């Protein structure tokens, strides 16, 4: 987005004349400019969010009835554990609204709430059809593991081609979209126009995580607009006061540039100044060797800001592989585009780098066959064969970027960020990396890098118009429908 008091005015004027740019009069009197494509995509999101709320409003259930069902859920499905009142509010919100947002950080009980909502909705209507989705395959699998409910990617559920904005219509009754902070403007617009009147849609996510890779900040804008029902879970159920992992998650969310060490969190501070790559690599390798002995290679990941250049996942993967996989036979492949030589071996963990029919960009699998004719990789839902010409689609996955780790969890995370990573250092990045750890996190860092990250919020400079459009449309819909 470009605002009228910034940028080159002549370029904006010519863009408007050529119909490449469109203008939008904001409530504060300023004029904002956007490309026509993203202007239309934001309009689609706003219009359909309002349509779902107003055209065929949700049935309203007596809160006393829902409270009784929640009581049953607590006894029958939650081992007698009581829901916090915020969690109860979230269940009532979803039951009584066609569009809503559930947000909260790790440990605040989002998974329990999702299970409670599905229990109550099925008790209220035995015929109801509930669908769980997420932007990535990894995130979808986490939903299945944590709730027991089948889940798929948004793309797969709606039949969205990765090179097409066409989609099928959503015919079920309610769709949950987990990890919705990853949804960009374009995907959200395709999603929202696929939902017929009278259906329910629930965006679930942590607004403090990294924003979408593509343009937009949809989850942020939905919450900030005050035009849709939102429940923010703030009470933590990780009652163990000795958990330094959770204490550090809270500190980073607040922008406090310090780490607290304990049994589940270990920080290794490096000297200040550029050029600490060699020392950092040595410490990463030493920490990794200990971690895989404790947890197993499949349960440990090394996260860094960069995929290429300097201390990056590409460089680390080859060294971590030598520790984790001692096999001597394999298939050597040189990826010319990345100038990186890989030696794929049976039992290696690998990541898919592009979308294809059998698996999605970011999915992690394990090599089950390796020969001169290529590889076979087993993913959760499919086993994929790769000819030698296809191997540029794969990277080793002992290390990955923090962006690529979104939607996944590992018992142990080793994360490193340095002053050399300055261009990528953001609070959301560090927060996302640490929250991938379920049991233990080891951070190798420089203090100046941590301070830079804590001062920088990733979506702070994402200028969008979705919030203003939602607010304008809500006022119009309320005049028409009187709700």
mmCIF file of N, CA and C in Angstrom, residues 22 24 43 45 56 78 92 99 177 201 204 208 215 287 318 320 338 340 376-377 387 391 410 438 452:
data_model
loop_
_atom_site.group_PDB
_atom_site.id
_atom_site.type_symbol
_atom_site.label_atom_id
_atom_site.label_comp_id
_atom_site.label_asym_id
_atom_site.label_seq_id
_atom_site.Cartn_x
_atom_site.Cartn_y
_atom_site.Cartn_z
ATOM 1 N N UNK A 22 -5.556 2.088 -7.476
ATOM 2 C CA UNK A 22 -6.864 2.620 -7.129
ATOM 3 C C UNK A 22 -6.728 3.359 -5.806
ATOM 4 N N UNK A 24 -8.445 4.990 -2.129
ATOM 5 C CA UNK A 24 -9.442 4.681 -1.103
ATOM 6 C C UNK A 24 -9.404 5.801 -0.080
ATOM 7 N N UNK A 43 -11.303 -6.120 -0.734
ATOM 8 C CA UNK A 43 -12.751 -5.924 -0.832
ATOM 9 C C UNK A 43 -13.494 -7.250 -0.698
ATOM 10 N N UNK A 45 -12.529 -10.004 0.842
ATOM 11 C CA UNK A 45 -12.508 -10.462 2.236
ATOM 12 C C UNK A 45 -13.546 -9.706 3.054
ATOM 13 N N UNK A 56 -27.503 -14.288 6.513
ATOM 14 C CA UNK A 56 -28.250 -15.328 7.240
ATOM 15 C C UNK A 56 -27.562 -15.461 8.597
ATOM 16 N N UNK A 78 -12.576 -34.136 29.144
ATOM 17 C CA UNK A 78 -11.434 -33.322 29.583
ATOM 18 C C UNK A 78 -10.934 -33.754 30.965
ATOM 19 N N UNK A 92 -18.992 -20.293 23.382
ATOM 20 C CA UNK A 92 -20.270 -19.605 23.130
ATOM 21 C C UNK A 92 -20.174 -18.716 21.897
ATOM 22 N N UNK A 99 -19.120 -15.918 11.897
ATOM 23 C CA UNK A 99 -17.711 -15.620 11.656
ATOM 24 C C UNK A 99 -17.097 -15.195 12.979
ATOM 25 N N UNK A 177 -9.979 -22.642 10.530
ATOM 26 C CA UNK A 177 -8.706 -22.410 9.839
ATOM 27 C C UNK A 177 -7.649 -22.127 10.896
ATOM 28 N N UNK A 201 -17.386 -19.855 9.947
ATOM 29 C CA UNK A 201 -15.948 -19.836 9.699
ATOM 30 C C UNK A 201 -15.262 -19.321 10.964
ATOM 31 N N UNK A 204 -8.361 -19.280 13.596
ATOM 32 C CA UNK A 204 -7.661 -19.619 14.834
ATOM 33 C C UNK A 204 -6.176 -19.339 14.631
ATOM 34 N N UNK A 208 0.903 -13.001 17.393
ATOM 35 C CA UNK A 208 2.289 -12.621 17.680
ATOM 36 C C UNK A 208 3.301 -13.393 16.846
ATOM 37 N N UNK A 215 1.645 -10.856 0.759
ATOM 38 C CA UNK A 215 1.177 -9.554 1.257
ATOM 39 C C UNK A 215 -0.046 -9.660 2.142
ATOM 40 N N UNK A 287 25.609 -28.897 20.530
ATOM 41 C CA UNK A 287 24.275 -28.984 21.128
ATOM 42 C C UNK A 287 23.414 -30.021 20.416
ATOM 43 N N UNK A 318 24.349 -30.054 5.808
ATOM 44 C CA UNK A 318 25.369 -31.024 5.434
ATOM 45 C C UNK A 318 26.189 -31.470 6.643
ATOM 46 N N UNK A 320 25.107 -31.294 9.948
ATOM 47 C CA UNK A 320 24.219 -32.008 10.868
ATOM 48 C C UNK A 320 23.940 -33.424 10.371
ATOM 49 N N UNK A 338 21.128 -23.240 -6.412
ATOM 50 C CA UNK A 338 21.542 -22.799 -5.085
ATOM 51 C C UNK A 338 23.040 -23.009 -4.845
ATOM 52 N N UNK A 340 24.697 -25.714 -4.277
ATOM 53 C CA UNK A 340 24.768 -26.494 -3.044
ATOM 54 C C UNK A 340 24.791 -27.977 -3.405
ATOM 55 N N UNK A 376 12.881 -42.339 -2.834
ATOM 56 C CA UNK A 376 11.498 -42.422 -2.383
ATOM 57 C C UNK A 376 11.440 -41.802 -1.001
ATOM 58 N N UNK A 377 10.486 -40.893 -0.824
ATOM 59 C CA UNK A 377 10.359 -40.182 0.445
ATOM 60 C C UNK A 377 8.972 -40.433 1.009
ATOM 61 N N UNK A 387 12.689 -38.674 -9.331
ATOM 62 C CA UNK A 387 13.753 -38.969 -10.301
ATOM 63 C C UNK A 387 14.888 -37.976 -10.085
ATOM 64 N N UNK A 391 15.186 -33.669 -8.029
ATOM 65 C CA UNK A 391 15.793 -33.515 -6.704
ATOM 66 C C UNK A 391 16.025 -32.064 -6.306
ATOM 67 N N UNK A 410 8.526 -29.453 17.601
ATOM 68 C CA UNK A 410 9.537 -30.462 17.881
ATOM 69 C C UNK A 410 9.768 -30.508 19.385
ATOM 70 N N UNK A 438 8.517 -27.985 22.224
ATOM 71 C CA UNK A 438 7.527 -28.535 23.156
ATOM 72 C C UNK A 438 8.140 -28.843 24.518
ATOM 73 N N UNK A 452 17.924 -6.055 18.815
ATOM 74 C CA UNK A 452 17.392 -5.589 17.519
ATOM 75 C C UNK A 452 16.069 -6.303 17.218
#
